[in-house]
Each structure stands twice: as structure tokens, then as C-alpha cells.
Amino acid sequence: MNYSEIMVRYGELSTKGKNKRKFTMQLAQNVKRALADFPAIKIHGDRDRMHILLNGEQSELIFPKLEKVFGIQSFSPSIRVEKEMPAIREMVKEVIRAAYLPGQTFKITSKRSDHHFELDSNELNRELGGAVFEVFPDIKVQMKKPDINIRVEIRQEAAYLSYETIRGAGGLPVGTAGRGMLMLSGGIDSPVAGYLAMKRGVEIEAVHFASPPYTSEQALQKAKDLAGKLVPYVGSIQFVEVPFTEIQEEIKRVVPQGYWMTVTRRLMLRLTDAIREQREGLVIINGESLGQVASQTLQSMAAINEVTTTPIIRPVVTMDKTEIIELAEKIDTFELAIQPFEDCCTIFAPPQPKTKPRLEKAQEYEARLDVSSLMERALAGLKVSEITGESATDRNSDEFLDLL
Ligand code: ATP
Ligand code: MG
């Protein structure tokens, strides 16, 4: 089909009262960014809908990008036709030929915003239903939940036909909730946590702890590649690499084995919080899932969480591993996440971490470290890079041009 525009239905944002304008503006900006490769398109947003005028750009290339923009309930591509009955009838026939499978039901839903048009909406429904019967005489009409609903809209400038409704990503436009620091390891859980936080409007930056030479260049690259998989939802991601070697060596030297993990996590959280403050974030996001490993018991979480009062979102905390994996597959992070590169926590994992660490003990052992100067040095060594795409091979521009 040769579509001329895509009509976008807002998700939850339409219920946000006074903030609605802010939400729709953010959504329009996010759509523009997601479709930056299509320079000819024009976006018009109003209170209830957004219209993306394609101006010759190919809708099939645009759909997959639009499906990753949070804040969209659904969208329908539509065909523009001259506002004359013969032309509209012909297009209805073309649509039904393209859409119909044997045994399916249909209806026509017409709407006029041009009240001077020769037929009213009831007459349009009847007339255009007739056109469908000319093509498929045995097709059945069904008013409630038909298989095919051909929507016809008579506007001032032209008539518009649509019949497909494509489900959007739901959620709220990324950016409307503020900024959050995603603690991104190379595992399965944290990318999913990042995805879910973005779904509720959080714009994320990634914080990754690396302990070279104990952790490899590949492990770092893997974390960056995982961040790359989240880019289509947000446009680009600032990736903050934290040098963590000195701290881990120091912990290993002065803290009893049973508390390595707890103290390590406390330092990670302290550093993430300091980075959040520098970068004007409001929240921290991690991939903790209750009971999954020693550091993720409630006692552990309490002993670790004590270092900050900043809200921490744990989107996967109540999910089973299989549920998390399902989402990881959906956002295409699973295959990458199971590549076996050692993470800083695995390398220093004590044989028997405490599953019920005591807060006073954790504080006591942590006090053996010179926390502030260790943190200062780590913060002085931050490396920030911008992740903008999956990888160089993802967007081969020549190949891309061929498609157009
Ligand atoms: P994941 O699959 O996300 O690695 P996990 O089940 O392996 O999670 P842990 O390794 O215990 O769990 O880590 C719990 C959370 O701590 C992670 O989800 C992540 O948010 C954070 N985290 C762990 N390691 C790192 C790291 N190297 N850099 C940044 N964050 C980390
Ligand atoms: Mg991990």
C-alpha cells in the first residue's frame, strides 16, 4: 500500500491533565529522533493524536522504529485519496483486496469533519460497503469486532482510508519522568531493568564498573553493546565507565571474605549515587531480582541500600528468571548477555558470601577502607562515551540507501 501518513494514538499520557502538552511535545520530539533517517517526514501533533506525514518515505521502514517509541498506544497508516466518491470507492476496493482472507468479516467506519461533503457518514458507510460487496459478494458485515475495519475520514483537504492498527510500545514518553542511572553489568537482568525503566518515561544513562586487568576489554565492549541494544528506545545513551580495580583489591585485602560482596555493592552504590548527582539524575535503576543470588536477599538489599536515600528502581525485582529472559529475548539482549565474559563481581566473588549480612558488620568492615579517597580516585577516572547505535555494522549507510 502506498501510505501517505501514519496516525498515532497516544497511550496513557492523554490522561495527564495539565502535563499533557509537555508529554505530547516530548513524544513528538522522540518520534522525530527515532525517525531521523527519514528527512522528508513531517510531524503534526495535537491534543488527541499525532499525524506523521510520510512525504514519500517508506512506511515499512518506519514501522519498526515507531514500535520502539514509548508513549504510543497504537498507530494506523492511512492512504490519502482525492475527495471524490469514485476515487474513494476505488481505494476501498483496493484495500479490501489487500486485506481480505476467506471467511473474514468487515465493516466501514466513516467520519466527516468536512460537513459539506455530499454524503453523510451513514450514507458513506452504505455506499462504500456496497463497493466491498462488488469485490467479494459473499463477505459478511459485522458491527462488533469485525476482522477488517476500514476507516474512512473525510477531511477538508482530502479523504483518508486506513484499516491496519499496529500496536505501539505503550508506556510513557522517555524523558518525561527525568533521568536515571542504570547500573549496567554484562548480565541478563540489568538491560531488561533499563528497558522497563525507560518504558515509564525515564531517560537512562549507563554506569558500568570495570576492573581491568581482571575484567577484559571484551567484557567492557559487551556492556557497551548491551547499552547499544537499548539505544533505539531513547536515541543515545551516555555510558559511564567506572574504574573499580583499586577498590576491589582494597576490599579483598582488608574485609573478611564473607563481607566482600556486601561491601563491594555498597561502594558500587555510593559511586553510582555520586555520579547520579554530578549528572543530575533523580533515580538509580538496577537489575536485582529478589532471592536470585546472595546479594539479592532482602537482608542484603537492606545492608547495601543503607548508603543512600536516593530512590532505587528495581524493575525486575519480583520477576522470575524465565520472565526476565522472555523480555531479554524480546529486546534482543539475551544472546549478547549470555556470552561468557567475566564481570567484576564474578572475578572477586567470594566462595561463601553472606546471604544475611548484618548492617553493623558491613559498616565496621567498610570503615577499614579510606572510602572517600578511594571514591575520589575512581570518580577522577570516569570515562564517559556516547552510545548511539548497535554497532558500525548495524547502520551501513550504503545498504540503507539501497532500500529506499
Ligand atoms: P545482571 O544479569 O544484570 O548482571 P545479576 O543477576 O548477574 O544481574 P548481580 O551480578 O548480583 O546480578 O548484580 C545485581 C545488579 O547490580 C545488576 O543487575 C546490576 O544492576 C548491578 N551490577 C552488577 N555488576 C555490575 C557492573 N559491573 N557494573 C554496573 N552494575 C553492575
Ligand atoms: Mg551480573
XYZ file of N, CA, C and O in Angstrom, residues 152 156 163 180-181 227 244 294 352 355 376:
44
model
N -12.802 5.456 7.217
C -12.764 6.481 6.179
C -12.994 7.826 6.846
O -13.937 7.988 7.612
N -11.020 18.302 5.372
C -11.128 19.446 4.457
C -10.325 19.217 3.178
O -10.812 19.450 2.076
N -6.922 0.783 7.557
C -7.535 -0.472 8.015
C -6.648 -1.261 8.952
O -7.090 -2.202 9.581
N 17.719 8.801 34.940
C 18.127 7.805 35.922
C 19.433 7.148 35.516
O 19.781 7.092 34.334
N 20.168 6.672 36.509
C 21.422 5.969 36.262
C 21.149 4.472 36.308
O 20.764 3.942 37.355
N 24.191 -1.764 25.988
C 23.650 -0.398 26.016
C 23.140 -0.031 24.618
O 22.077 0.585 24.470
N 37.285 0.323 38.795
C 36.889 -0.268 40.076
C 37.962 -1.200 40.650
O 37.784 -1.785 41.716
N 23.087 -14.311 46.343
C 23.335 -13.892 47.730
C 23.123 -12.399 47.951
O 22.629 -11.978 48.994
N 31.953 -18.060 49.710
C 30.752 -18.120 50.541
C 30.282 -16.739 50.989
O 30.548 -16.320 52.113
N 24.515 -14.524 52.973
C 23.203 -14.226 52.393
C 22.392 -13.351 53.353
O 21.420 -12.734 52.956
N 37.101 9.194 45.469
C 37.602 10.351 44.744
C 38.439 9.923 43.531
O 38.266 10.451 42.432
